[in-house]
Amino acid sequence: MRESDAPRRPIRIGNASGFYGDRLSAFRDMVDGSPVDVITGDYLAELTMLILWKARKKDPATGYAKTFLTQARQSLADCAAKGIKIVVNAGGLNPAGLADEVRKLIADQGLDLSVAHLEGDDIRPRLESLLADGHEFRHLDKGTTLAEAGVNPVSANAYLGGWGIAAALNNGADVVICPRVTDAALVVGTSAWWHGWGRTDFDALAGAVAAGHIIECGPQATGGNYSQIREVHDRRYPGSPIAEIAHDGSFVITKDPGTGGLVSVGTVTAQLLYEIDGPLYLNPDVAAHFETIEITQEGPDRVRVAGTTGSPPPPDLKVAMNYIGGFRNTMTLVLTGLDVEEKAAWAIDELFEILGGKEKFDDVDVQLLRYDIPDPPTAAQSTAHLRVTVKDADRAKVDRAFSNSVTEIAVAGYAGFHTTTPPSSASEFGVYWPSLIPANEIEHVVLHANGTKELIDHCPRTQRPPLTPAPSTPHTDVADMVSTTRLPLGSVVAARSGDKGGKANVGVWTDTPERWSWLRRHLTVEKFIDLVPEAASLPVHRYELPNLRALNFVIVGFLGDGVASSTRTDAQAKSLGEYLRARHTDIPTTLLPETN
């Protein structure tokens, strides 16, 4: 960290994209809003890498997030005039290609801006030699090696850290195009550049990781996807989040005045818990200890986050791979009124008799989704859905041969037969494969605007975290409260859920010490499974974050092999937290909100 210079003022970083397909105008709104030093954009998810691979397969010149070019075209001139730096991971599988396109935009508009880009994440061209050298690429959740699975990934990208971004900015870049860096790296790199942090300033770096994690999903930190709906009084589209990061790594989360949404301790807590495992949040530059974080409301739409401690990062980098799992097709049959289960059984027997048996396919998934209620007041409330998905390496088996067979039982099966769609065609699906690679196998490279290359060293200090962080056990430090009322858990608990490959996480938290003492005792793994029966056959890990009055549950395998191949109606588990909040449990009467 800088010793000779006085600490600089906090850097103001606004994030204008939470995913590929996010609100296009958010970037322009950020440029036009209150002053920021850097605008970041997160365009990459695990699924996005597969989407970009398919795009590049059709057109080798692509493979990046095209929407960023539209945003750049609209905003580069004003960014130049205001001195705003741009750092995005929109480069995807082709950061050099996107950097060239941005340079063309700059030249067309007669601007004086320089563009740098990062490389080194893409290990797909080296995969065979890495396997030959003994790297097994074991699946992080299943333990299976890539060779044992017998699959051939179409994409394989190591998650890079933030120091390449810092180097590009130190060399004068105005725009930095990144490939598969970690989501938080966009903020880590820009903050390290601004404050002059060193590689072992772990506490400051950990704070930047927390800030990056909070703002990476855009308005999810400013009132979007927030379970405490009645706290959000301004329900216009939420303003994009801004992090004001100080030299010590503490920061304030805010948004532009006059924009919709809300920045509160709750909205920030929700995003901190989003898509994490245990409290130890690993990144290539630092291991951030989220259990040390303290959050306070500083003012209207201003939340201060401090106290984050950091330790050396692990010696390995995470690798996100995708391979083509085959083809799939889904048809949904509607069942109405009485005898729903018997109608469903008849339909399945009849359908697979026509198709030649379930064993004809690589995989069959059947879900009976009950939306019907007794004595339904409307026709819609009398219906249930029978969702049938088939998968196979042979497209012909699951193409129209499958969906046309569904229509064959239209007048030959149960009463009231109809489907939600006409016969559908098969589509290719991908499978996510998370793994690790030693960091020293990856060359993290910056291509500066002047054409020179700079190799970024990995952290000189690393430590290997526990392979399986110990889940927490419930505390019993308060007396049982005997007077209870059976109500939805959400009466006193907030939640946020999401996906991490095949795992789903549900973070739950509450707002008072008394409710927290009850929550940590009450919501054990056993109680969680009681409330979420679909998790009963799967490993469930529970972690405590006392400073946040929060628990995090991780359900391994809940989403199968990830969003691209999952057959769940909610393939990213976005609604799982709201389902948990809707489940009834015995809540101490003294903890319930007062009613007028």
Coordinates of C-alpha atoms in Angstrom, one line a residue:
M1 CA 0.0 0.0 0.0
R2 CA 1.2 3.6 -0.6
E3 CA 3.5 4.8 2.2
S4 CA 4.9 8.0 0.8
D5 CA 1.6 9.4 -0.4
A6 CA -1.4 10.4 1.6
P7 CA -4.3 8.1 1.0
R8 CA -6.3 9.0 -2.1
R9 CA -10.0 9.7 -1.7
P10 CA -12.3 6.7 -2.2
I11 CA -12.6 5.5 -5.8
R12 CA -16.2 5.5 -7.1
I13 CA -17.0 2.4 -9.2
G14 CA -20.4 1.9 -10.8
N15 CA -21.4 -1.4 -12.3
A16 CA -23.7 -1.1 -15.3
S17 CA -24.2 -4.8 -16.2
G18 CA -25.0 -7.8 -14.2
F19 CA -25.2 -10.4 -17.0
Y20 CA -25.2 -10.7 -20.8
G21 CA -28.6 -9.4 -21.7
D22 CA -29.0 -6.9 -18.8
R23 CA -30.6 -3.5 -19.3
L24 CA -28.9 -1.9 -22.3
S25 CA -29.5 1.7 -21.1
A26 CA -27.9 1.1 -17.7
F27 CA -24.5 2.0 -19.1
R28 CA -25.7 5.3 -20.5
D29 CA -27.6 6.1 -17.3
M30 CA -24.4 5.5 -15.3
V31 CA -22.4 7.9 -17.6
D32 CA -25.1 10.6 -17.3
G33 CA -25.5 10.2 -13.5
S34 CA -23.4 11.4 -10.6
P35 CA -19.6 11.4 -11.1
V36 CA -17.9 8.0 -11.1
D37 CA -14.2 7.2 -11.8
V38 CA -14.8 3.8 -13.3
I39 CA -17.7 2.0 -14.9
T40 CA -17.5 -1.8 -14.8
G41 CA -19.7 -4.4 -16.6
D42 CA -20.1 -8.1 -15.7
Y43 CA -21.4 -10.0 -18.8
L44 CA -20.1 -13.5 -18.0
A45 CA -21.8 -16.4 -16.2
E46 CA -21.0 -20.1 -16.4
L47 CA -23.8 -20.5 -19.0
T48 CA -22.6 -17.4 -20.9
M49 CA -19.3 -19.1 -21.9
L50 CA -21.3 -21.8 -23.6
I51 CA -23.5 -19.3 -25.3
L52 CA -20.4 -17.4 -26.6
W53 CA -18.9 -20.7 -27.8
K54 CA -22.0 -21.4 -29.9
A55 CA -21.8 -17.9 -31.3
R56 CA -18.2 -18.2 -32.2
K57 CA -18.8 -21.6 -33.8
K58 CA -21.2 -19.8 -36.2
D59 CA -18.9 -16.8 -36.7
P60 CA -15.2 -17.1 -35.6
A61 CA -15.0 -13.3 -35.4
T62 CA -17.4 -13.1 -32.5
G63 CA -17.3 -14.9 -29.1
Y64 CA -17.7 -11.7 -27.1
A65 CA -20.7 -9.8 -25.6
K66 CA -22.0 -7.8 -28.6
T67 CA -24.3 -5.7 -26.4
F68 CA -21.2 -3.9 -25.0
L69 CA -20.4 -2.6 -28.4
T70 CA -23.7 -0.9 -28.5
Q71 CA -23.2 0.6 -25.1
A72 CA -19.6 1.7 -26.0
R73 CA -20.9 3.4 -29.2
Q74 CA -23.3 5.4 -27.2
S75 CA -21.0 6.4 -24.3
L76 CA -17.3 6.5 -25.3
A77 CA -17.3 10.2 -26.2
D78 CA -18.8 11.2 -22.8
C79 CA -16.6 8.8 -20.9
A80 CA -13.6 10.5 -22.6
A81 CA -14.9 14.0 -21.7
K82 CA -15.5 13.0 -18.1
G83 CA -12.4 10.9 -17.6
I84 CA -14.3 7.8 -16.8
K85 CA -12.4 4.5 -17.2
I86 CA -14.2 1.4 -18.5
V87 CA -13.4 -2.1 -17.3
V88 CA -15.6 -5.0 -18.5
N89 CA -15.3 -8.7 -18.9
A90 CA -17.3 -8.6 -22.1
G91 CA -14.4 -10.0 -24.0
G92 CA -15.6 -13.5 -23.2
L93 CA -13.8 -16.0 -25.5
N94 CA -12.4 -13.3 -27.8
P95 CA -11.1 -10.3 -25.9
A96 CA -8.7 -9.4 -28.7
G97 CA -11.6 -9.3 -31.2
L98 CA -13.7 -7.0 -28.9
A99 CA -10.7 -4.8 -28.2
D100 CA -10.2 -4.3 -31.9
E101 CA -13.9 -3.4 -32.4
V102 CA -13.7 -0.9 -29.6
R103 CA -10.7 0.7 -31.2
K104 CA -12.6 1.0 -34.4
L105 CA -15.4 2.9 -32.6
I106 CA -12.8 5.2 -31.0
A107 CA -11.3 5.9 -34.4
D108 CA -14.6 6.5 -36.0
Q109 CA -15.6 9.0 -33.3
G110 CA -12.2 10.7 -33.4
L111 CA -11.5 10.1 -29.7
D112 CA -8.2 9.9 -27.9
L113 CA -8.7 6.8 -25.9
S114 CA -6.5 3.7 -25.4
V115 CA -7.6 0.1 -25.2
A116 CA -5.9 -2.8 -23.5
H117 CA -7.1 -6.4 -23.1
L118 CA -6.3 -9.4 -21.1
E119 CA -5.5 -13.0 -22.2
G120 CA -4.4 -16.3 -20.6
D121 CA -7.7 -17.7 -19.2
D122 CA -8.5 -19.9 -22.2
I123 CA -6.9 -23.3 -21.7
R124 CA -9.0 -25.2 -24.2
P125 CA -6.1 -25.2 -26.8
R126 CA -3.8 -26.7 -24.2
L127 CA -6.2 -29.2 -22.7
E128 CA -4.7 -32.3 -24.2
S129 CA -1.1 -31.4 -23.2
L130 CA -2.3 -30.5 -19.7
L131 CA -4.0 -33.8 -19.4
A132 CA -0.9 -35.6 -20.7
D133 CA 1.1 -33.8 -18.0
G134 CA -1.0 -35.3 -15.3
H135 CA -3.6 -32.7 -14.6
E136 CA -6.8 -34.7 -13.9
F137 CA -9.3 -31.8 -13.7
R138 CA -11.4 -33.5 -11.1
H139 CA -15.0 -32.3 -10.8
L140 CA -15.2 -30.1 -7.7
D141 CA -18.5 -31.5 -6.5
K142 CA -18.3 -35.1 -7.8
G143 CA -14.6 -35.9 -7.6
T144 CA -14.6 -37.6 -11.0
T145 CA -11.7 -36.9 -13.4
L146 CA -12.2 -35.6 -16.9
A147 CA -10.8 -38.8 -18.3
E148 CA -13.1 -41.0 -16.2
A149 CA -16.1 -39.0 -17.5
G150 CA -14.9 -39.5 -21.1
V151 CA -16.0 -36.0 -22.2
N152 CA -14.4 -33.4 -24.4
P153 CA -14.9 -29.8 -23.2
V154 CA -15.7 -27.2 -25.8
S155 CA -14.7 -24.4 -23.5
A156 CA -12.3 -24.3 -20.6
N157 CA -11.4 -21.0 -18.9
A158 CA -9.4 -20.3 -15.7
Y159 CA -10.7 -17.5 -13.6
L160 CA -8.1 -14.7 -13.6
G161 CA -7.7 -12.1 -10.8
G162 CA -7.5 -8.3 -10.8
W163 CA -3.8 -7.5 -11.2
G164 CA -3.8 -7.6 -15.0
I165 CA -6.5 -4.9 -14.9
A166 CA -4.4 -2.8 -12.5
A167 CA -1.4 -3.2 -14.8
A168 CA -3.4 -2.0 -17.8
L169 CA -4.7 1.0 -15.9
N170 CA -1.2 1.8 -14.6
N171 CA 0.0 1.8 -18.2
G172 CA -2.6 4.4 -19.2
A173 CA -5.5 2.3 -20.6
D174 CA -8.9 4.0 -20.7
V175 CA -10.7 0.9 -21.6
V176 CA -9.8 -2.6 -20.4
I177 CA -11.4 -5.6 -22.1
C178 CA -11.3 -8.8 -19.9
P179 CA -12.0 -12.4 -20.7
R180 CA -13.0 -14.8 -17.8
V181 CA -11.8 -13.0 -14.8
T182 CA -13.7 -13.4 -11.5
D183 CA -16.7 -11.2 -11.2
A184 CA -15.0 -9.4 -8.3
A185 CA -11.7 -8.9 -10.2
L186 CA -13.2 -5.9 -12.0
V187 CA -13.4 -4.0 -8.7
V188 CA -10.2 -5.5 -7.2
G189 CA -8.1 -4.5 -10.1
T190 CA -9.5 -0.9 -10.4
S191 CA -9.2 -0.4 -6.6
A192 CA -5.6 -1.7 -6.5
W193 CA -4.7 0.6 -9.3
W194 CA -6.3 3.7 -7.7
H195 CA -4.9 3.1 -4.2
G196 CA -1.6 1.7 -5.1
W197 CA -2.1 -1.5 -3.1
G198 CA 0.5 -4.2 -3.0
R199 CA 0.0 -7.9 -3.7
T200 CA -0.1 -8.7 0.0
D201 CA -2.4 -6.0 1.2
F202 CA -4.9 -8.8 1.9
D203 CA -7.3 -6.9 4.1
A204 CA -7.8 -4.1 1.6
L205 CA -8.0 -6.6 -1.3
A206 CA -10.6 -8.6 0.6
G207 CA -12.7 -5.5 1.1
A208 CA -12.6 -4.9 -2.7
V209 CA -13.6 -8.5 -3.3
A210 CA -16.7 -8.0 -1.0
A211 CA -17.5 -4.7 -2.9
G212 CA -17.1 -6.4 -6.2
H213 CA -19.3 -9.3 -5.2
I214 CA -22.0 -6.9 -4.0
I215 CA -22.2 -4.8 -7.2
E216 CA -21.5 -7.5 -9.7
C217 CA -25.2 -8.3 -10.3
G218 CA -26.2 -4.7 -10.8
P219 CA -29.6 -3.7 -9.3
Q220 CA -29.7 -6.9 -7.1
A221 CA -27.8 -4.7 -4.6
T222 CA -30.2 -1.8 -4.9
G223 CA -33.6 -3.4 -4.3
G224 CA -34.0 -5.8 -7.2
N225 CA -34.8 -9.5 -6.4
Y226 CA -35.2 -8.5 -2.7
S227 CA -37.4 -10.6 -0.5
Q228 CA -38.4 -7.7 1.8
I229 CA -40.7 -6.2 -0.8
R230 CA -42.5 -3.8 1.6
E231 CA -39.2 -2.1 2.3
V232 CA -38.9 -1.0 -1.3
H233 CA -41.1 2.1 -1.5
D234 CA -39.7 3.4 -4.8
R235 CA -40.5 0.6 -7.3
R236 CA -39.2 2.3 -10.4
Y237 CA -36.4 0.4 -12.1
P238 CA -33.6 0.4 -9.5
G239 CA -30.5 2.5 -10.0
S240 CA -27.2 0.7 -10.7
P241 CA -25.0 0.2 -7.6
I242 CA -22.0 2.4 -6.9
A243 CA -19.1 1.3 -4.6
E244 CA -17.0 4.0 -3.0
I245 CA -13.9 2.1 -1.9
A246 CA -11.5 3.7 0.6
H247 CA -7.7 3.0 0.8
D248 CA -8.2 0.5 3.6
G249 CA -10.8 -1.6 1.7
S250 CA -13.8 -0.3 3.5
F251 CA -16.5 1.0 1.3
V252 CA -19.9 2.5 0.9
I253 CA -22.6 1.1 -1.4
T254 CA -24.9 3.7 -2.9
K255 CA -26.8 4.6 -6.1
D256 CA -27.6 7.7 -8.0
P257 CA -29.9 10.1 -6.2
G258 CA -33.4 10.1 -7.8
T259 CA -33.2 6.6 -9.2
G260 CA -35.6 3.8 -8.1
G261 CA -34.9 1.0 -5.7
L262 CA -33.3 1.0 -2.3
V263 CA -29.8 0.6 -0.7
S264 CA -30.1 -0.8 2.8
V265 CA -28.4 -3.2 5.2
G266 CA -30.9 -5.8 3.9
T267 CA -30.2 -5.3 0.2
V268 CA -26.5 -5.4 0.7
T269 CA -26.7 -8.5 3.0
A270 CA -28.8 -10.2 0.3
Q271 CA -26.2 -9.7 -2.3
L272 CA -23.3 -10.7 0.0
L273 CA -25.0 -14.0 0.6
Y274 CA -25.8 -14.6 -3.1
E275 CA -24.2 -17.6 -4.7
I276 CA -21.6 -18.3 -2.1
D277 CA -20.5 -21.4 -0.3
G278 CA -18.9 -21.0 3.2
P279 CA -17.9 -17.6 4.6
L280 CA -14.4 -18.1 3.2
Y281 CA -14.7 -16.5 -0.3
L282 CA -11.8 -17.6 -2.5
N283 CA -10.4 -15.4 -5.3
P284 CA -7.2 -15.5 -7.2
D285 CA -5.8 -12.5 -5.4
V286 CA -7.0 -13.0 -1.8
A287 CA -9.2 -15.2 0.4
A288 CA -11.9 -12.9 1.8
H289 CA -13.4 -13.8 5.2
F290 CA -17.0 -12.8 4.8
E291 CA -17.8 -13.7 8.4
T292 CA -15.7 -10.6 9.5
I293 CA -17.8 -8.1 7.5
E294 CA -19.8 -5.5 9.4
I295 CA -22.6 -3.6 7.7
T296 CA -24.2 -0.3 8.9
Q297 CA -26.7 2.1 7.4
E298 CA -24.8 5.4 7.0
G299 CA -27.6 7.4 5.5
P300 CA -30.5 7.2 3.0
D301 CA -29.3 4.8 0.3
R302 CA -25.8 4.6 1.8
V303 CA -24.5 1.5 3.4
R304 CA -21.0 1.2 4.9
V305 CA -19.2 -2.1 4.8
A306 CA -16.1 -2.5 6.8
G307 CA -14.0 -5.0 8.7
T308 CA -13.4 -7.5 5.9
T309 CA -10.2 -9.5 6.6
G310 CA -8.2 -11.3 4.0
S311 CA -5.6 -14.0 3.9
P312 CA -3.4 -15.4 1.1
P313 CA -5.3 -16.9 -1.9
P314 CA -5.1 -20.6 -2.7
P315 CA -2.4 -21.9 -5.1
D316 CA -5.0 -23.1 -7.6
L317 CA -7.3 -21.2 -9.9
K318 CA -10.9 -22.3 -10.6
V319 CA -11.6 -23.6 -14.1
A320 CA -15.0 -23.4 -15.7
M321 CA -15.5 -26.0 -18.4
N322 CA -18.5 -26.8 -20.6
Y323 CA -19.1 -29.8 -22.8
I324 CA -21.9 -30.8 -25.0
G325 CA -24.1 -33.3 -23.2
G326 CA -26.4 -34.2 -26.2
F327 CA -29.9 -33.1 -27.1
R328 CA -33.0 -32.5 -25.1
N329 CA -36.7 -31.9 -25.6
T330 CA -39.5 -31.0 -23.2
M331 CA -43.3 -31.2 -23.6
T332 CA -45.7 -30.1 -20.9
L333 CA -49.1 -31.8 -20.7
V334 CA -52.0 -30.0 -18.8
L335 CA -54.1 -32.1 -16.4
T336 CA -57.4 -30.6 -15.2
G337 CA -59.8 -31.2 -12.4
L338 CA -60.1 -34.6 -10.7
D339 CA -57.9 -37.7 -10.6
V340 CA -54.7 -35.7 -11.5
E341 CA -52.2 -38.3 -10.3
E342 CA -54.1 -41.2 -12.1
K343 CA -54.3 -39.1 -15.3
A344 CA -50.5 -38.4 -15.1
A345 CA -49.7 -42.1 -14.6
W346 CA -51.8 -43.1 -17.6
A347 CA -50.2 -40.4 -19.8
I348 CA -46.7 -41.5 -18.9
D349 CA -47.5 -45.2 -19.5
E350 CA -49.1 -44.4 -22.8
L351 CA -46.5 -42.0 -24.0
F352 CA -43.5 -44.4 -23.4
E353 CA -45.4 -47.3 -24.9
I354 CA -45.5 -45.3 -28.1
L355 CA -41.9 -44.3 -27.8
G356 CA -40.6 -47.8 -27.0
G357 CA -39.8 -47.4 -23.3
K358 CA -37.9 -45.0 -21.1
E359 CA -34.7 -47.1 -21.5
K360 CA -34.6 -46.0 -25.1
F361 CA -33.3 -42.6 -23.9
D362 CA -30.1 -41.6 -22.1
D363 CA -32.2 -39.7 -19.5
V364 CA -35.9 -39.2 -18.8
D365 CA -37.2 -36.6 -16.3
V366 CA -40.9 -36.5 -15.3
Q367 CA -42.3 -33.8 -13.0
L368 CA -45.9 -33.5 -11.9
L369 CA -46.3 -29.8 -11.0
R370 CA -49.4 -29.3 -8.9
Y371 CA -51.1 -25.9 -9.3
D372 CA -54.6 -27.2 -8.8
I373 CA -56.7 -26.6 -5.6
P374 CA -59.9 -28.2 -4.4
D375 CA -63.2 -26.7 -5.6
P376 CA -61.3 -24.3 -7.9
P377 CA -63.0 -20.9 -8.4
T378 CA -61.4 -20.5 -11.9
A379 CA -60.4 -23.0 -14.6
A380 CA -56.8 -22.1 -14.3
Q381 CA -56.8 -23.1 -10.6
S382 CA -58.0 -26.6 -11.6
T383 CA -54.9 -27.4 -13.6
A384 CA -51.6 -29.2 -13.0
H385 CA -48.7 -29.6 -15.4
L386 CA -47.0 -32.9 -16.3
R387 CA -43.5 -31.9 -17.6
V388 CA -41.7 -34.5 -19.5
T389 CA -38.0 -34.1 -20.6
V390 CA -36.0 -36.6 -22.6
K391 CA -32.2 -36.4 -23.3
D392 CA -30.1 -38.3 -25.7
A393 CA -26.8 -38.2 -27.7
D394 CA -28.9 -38.9 -30.8
R395 CA -30.9 -35.9 -31.8
A396 CA -33.4 -37.8 -33.8
K397 CA -34.7 -39.7 -30.8
V398 CA -35.6 -36.5 -28.9
D399 CA -36.6 -34.3 -31.8
R400 CA -40.1 -34.3 -33.3
A401 CA -40.3 -38.1 -32.9
F402 CA -40.7 -37.4 -29.2
S403 CA -43.0 -34.3 -29.3
N404 CA -45.2 -35.7 -32.0
S405 CA -45.7 -38.8 -29.9
V406 CA -47.1 -36.7 -27.2
T407 CA -49.8 -35.4 -29.5
E408 CA -50.7 -39.0 -30.4
I409 CA -52.4 -39.4 -27.1
A410 CA -54.5 -36.3 -27.6
V411 CA -57.7 -38.2 -28.2
A412 CA -56.6 -41.5 -26.9
G413 CA -55.8 -40.8 -23.2
Y414 CA -57.0 -38.9 -20.3
A415 CA -60.0 -36.4 -20.4
G416 CA -59.1 -32.8 -21.0
F417 CA -55.8 -33.4 -22.7
H418 CA -53.9 -30.4 -24.0
T419 CA -50.4 -29.1 -24.0
T420 CA -48.8 -25.7 -23.2
T421 CA -47.0 -25.6 -26.6
P422 CA -47.2 -27.2 -30.1
P423 CA -44.8 -30.1 -30.7
S424 CA -41.3 -28.8 -30.2
S425 CA -37.9 -29.5 -31.7
A426 CA -34.8 -30.8 -29.9
S427 CA -32.1 -28.5 -28.7
E428 CA -28.4 -29.0 -27.9
F429 CA -27.5 -28.7 -24.2
G430 CA -24.3 -28.2 -22.4
V431 CA -22.9 -29.6 -19.1
Y432 CA -20.9 -27.6 -16.7
W433 CA -17.6 -29.0 -15.3
P434 CA -15.9 -27.0 -12.5
S435 CA -12.4 -27.9 -11.6
L436 CA -9.0 -26.5 -10.5
I437 CA -5.6 -25.9 -12.1
P438 CA -2.4 -24.7 -10.4
A439 CA -2.0 -21.0 -10.9
N440 CA 1.6 -21.4 -12.1
E441 CA 0.2 -23.2 -15.2
I442 CA -1.6 -20.1 -16.3
E443 CA 0.0 -17.1 -18.0
H444 CA -2.0 -14.0 -17.1
V445 CA -1.1 -11.6 -19.9
V446 CA -1.9 -7.9 -20.5
L447 CA -1.8 -6.7 -24.1
H448 CA -1.2 -2.9 -23.7
A449 CA -2.5 -0.3 -26.1
N450 CA 1.0 0.2 -27.5
G451 CA 1.2 -3.5 -28.5
T452 CA 3.5 -4.6 -25.7
K453 CA 2.8 -7.6 -23.6
E454 CA 3.1 -7.8 -19.8
L455 CA 3.1 -11.1 -17.9
I456 CA 1.3 -10.8 -14.6
D457 CA 2.9 -12.7 -11.7
H458 CA 0.7 -14.7 -9.4
C459 CA 0.4 -14.0 -5.8
P460 CA 3.8 -14.6 -4.1
R461 CA 2.0 -16.0 -1.0
T462 CA -0.6 -18.6 -1.1
Q463 CA -2.2 -21.1 1.3
R464 CA -4.4 -24.0 0.7
P465 CA -7.7 -23.7 2.5
P466 CA -9.5 -26.7 4.0
L467 CA -10.7 -29.0 1.2
T468 CA -14.1 -29.0 2.9
P469 CA -14.7 -26.1 5.2
A470 CA -16.4 -27.3 8.4
P471 CA -20.2 -26.5 8.3
S472 CA -21.5 -24.9 11.4
T473 CA -23.7 -26.5 14.0
P474 CA -26.6 -24.8 15.7
H475 CA -26.0 -23.0 19.0
T476 CA -28.1 -23.6 22.1
D477 CA -27.1 -20.5 24.1
V478 CA -30.6 -19.2 24.7
A479 CA -33.5 -20.7 26.5
D480 CA -36.3 -22.2 24.4
M481 CA -39.3 -19.9 23.9
V482 CA -42.4 -21.9 24.5
S483 CA -45.2 -19.7 23.1
T484 CA -45.1 -20.1 19.3
T485 CA -47.3 -19.4 16.3
R486 CA -47.2 -21.5 13.1
L487 CA -46.5 -19.0 10.3
P488 CA -44.4 -18.7 7.2
L489 CA -40.7 -18.5 8.0
G490 CA -40.6 -15.3 6.0
S491 CA -42.6 -13.6 8.7
V492 CA -39.2 -13.0 10.5
V493 CA -36.6 -14.1 7.9
A494 CA -35.3 -12.7 4.6
A495 CA -33.6 -14.8 1.9
R496 CA -31.7 -14.8 -1.3
S497 CA -30.9 -17.8 -3.4
G498 CA -29.0 -18.7 -6.6
D499 CA -26.9 -21.3 -8.4
K500 CA -23.2 -22.2 -8.4
G501 CA -22.9 -24.9 -11.1
G502 CA -24.9 -27.8 -9.9
K503 CA -25.2 -26.5 -6.4
A504 CA -27.9 -24.2 -5.1
N505 CA -27.4 -21.8 -2.2
V506 CA -30.0 -20.2 0.1
G507 CA -28.8 -17.4 2.3
V508 CA -31.2 -16.4 5.1
W509 CA -30.9 -13.6 7.6
T510 CA -32.8 -11.6 10.1
D511 CA -32.8 -8.2 11.7
T512 CA -32.6 -8.4 15.5
P513 CA -30.4 -10.2 18.0
E514 CA -33.4 -12.0 19.4
R515 CA -34.5 -13.3 16.1
W516 CA -30.9 -14.3 15.2
S517 CA -30.6 -16.3 18.4
W518 CA -33.8 -18.2 17.5
L519 CA -32.9 -18.6 13.8
R520 CA -29.5 -20.1 14.4
R521 CA -31.0 -22.6 16.8
H522 CA -34.1 -23.4 14.8
L523 CA -32.9 -23.7 11.3
T524 CA -30.7 -26.7 11.5
V525 CA -29.9 -28.8 8.4
E526 CA -32.6 -31.2 9.5
K527 CA -35.2 -28.4 9.8
F528 CA -34.0 -27.1 6.4
I529 CA -34.6 -30.4 4.8
D530 CA -38.0 -30.7 6.5
L531 CA -38.9 -27.4 4.9
V532 CA -37.3 -28.2 1.5
P533 CA -38.0 -31.9 1.0
E534 CA -36.4 -31.9 -2.4
A535 CA -33.0 -31.6 -0.7
A536 CA -33.6 -34.7 1.4
S537 CA -31.4 -37.0 -0.7
L538 CA -28.6 -34.5 -1.3
P539 CA -25.7 -33.2 0.8
V540 CA -26.7 -30.0 2.6
H541 CA -24.0 -27.8 4.2
R542 CA -24.9 -25.1 6.7
Y543 CA -22.7 -22.0 7.5
E544 CA -23.1 -19.2 10.0
L545 CA -22.2 -15.6 9.4
P546 CA -23.0 -14.0 12.9
N547 CA -22.0 -10.5 12.0
L548 CA -24.7 -10.6 9.3
R549 CA -27.1 -12.5 11.5
A550 CA -27.2 -14.9 8.6
L551 CA -27.0 -18.6 7.7
N552 CA -26.1 -20.0 4.3
F553 CA -27.2 -23.4 3.1
V554 CA -25.6 -25.1 0.1
I555 CA -27.4 -28.0 -1.5
V556 CA -24.9 -30.0 -3.6
G557 CA -26.4 -31.4 -6.8
F558 CA -29.7 -29.6 -6.5
L559 CA -29.4 -28.4 -10.1
G560 CA -27.8 -31.5 -11.5
D561 CA -25.0 -30.5 -13.9
G562 CA -25.7 -26.8 -14.0
V563 CA -28.2 -24.5 -15.6
A564 CA -27.6 -25.6 -19.2
S565 CA -28.6 -29.1 -18.5
S566 CA -30.9 -28.8 -15.4
T567 CA -34.5 -30.0 -15.9
R568 CA -35.9 -28.0 -13.0
T569 CA -38.4 -25.3 -13.9
D570 CA -36.2 -22.9 -12.0
A571 CA -32.8 -24.0 -13.3
Q572 CA -30.9 -21.3 -11.4
A573 CA -32.7 -21.7 -8.1
K574 CA -33.6 -18.0 -8.0
S575 CA -36.9 -18.7 -6.3
L576 CA -35.7 -21.3 -3.8
G577 CA -35.3 -18.7 -1.1
E578 CA -38.8 -17.4 -1.6
Y579 CA -40.1 -21.0 -1.4
L580 CA -38.3 -21.5 1.9
R581 CA -39.8 -18.2 3.3
A582 CA -43.3 -19.4 2.3
R583 CA -43.0 -22.6 4.4
H584 CA -44.7 -22.6 7.7
T585 CA -42.8 -23.3 11.0
D586 CA -43.3 -22.6 14.7
I587 CA -42.1 -19.1 15.4
P588 CA -41.9 -17.7 19.0
T589 CA -44.8 -15.2 19.4
T590 CA -42.5 -12.6 20.9
L591 CA -40.5 -12.4 17.7
L592 CA -43.4 -11.7 15.4
P593 CA -43.8 -8.2 14.0
E594 CA -46.2 -6.0 15.7
T595 CA -49.5 -5.5 13.9
N596 CA -51.6 -2.4 14.0

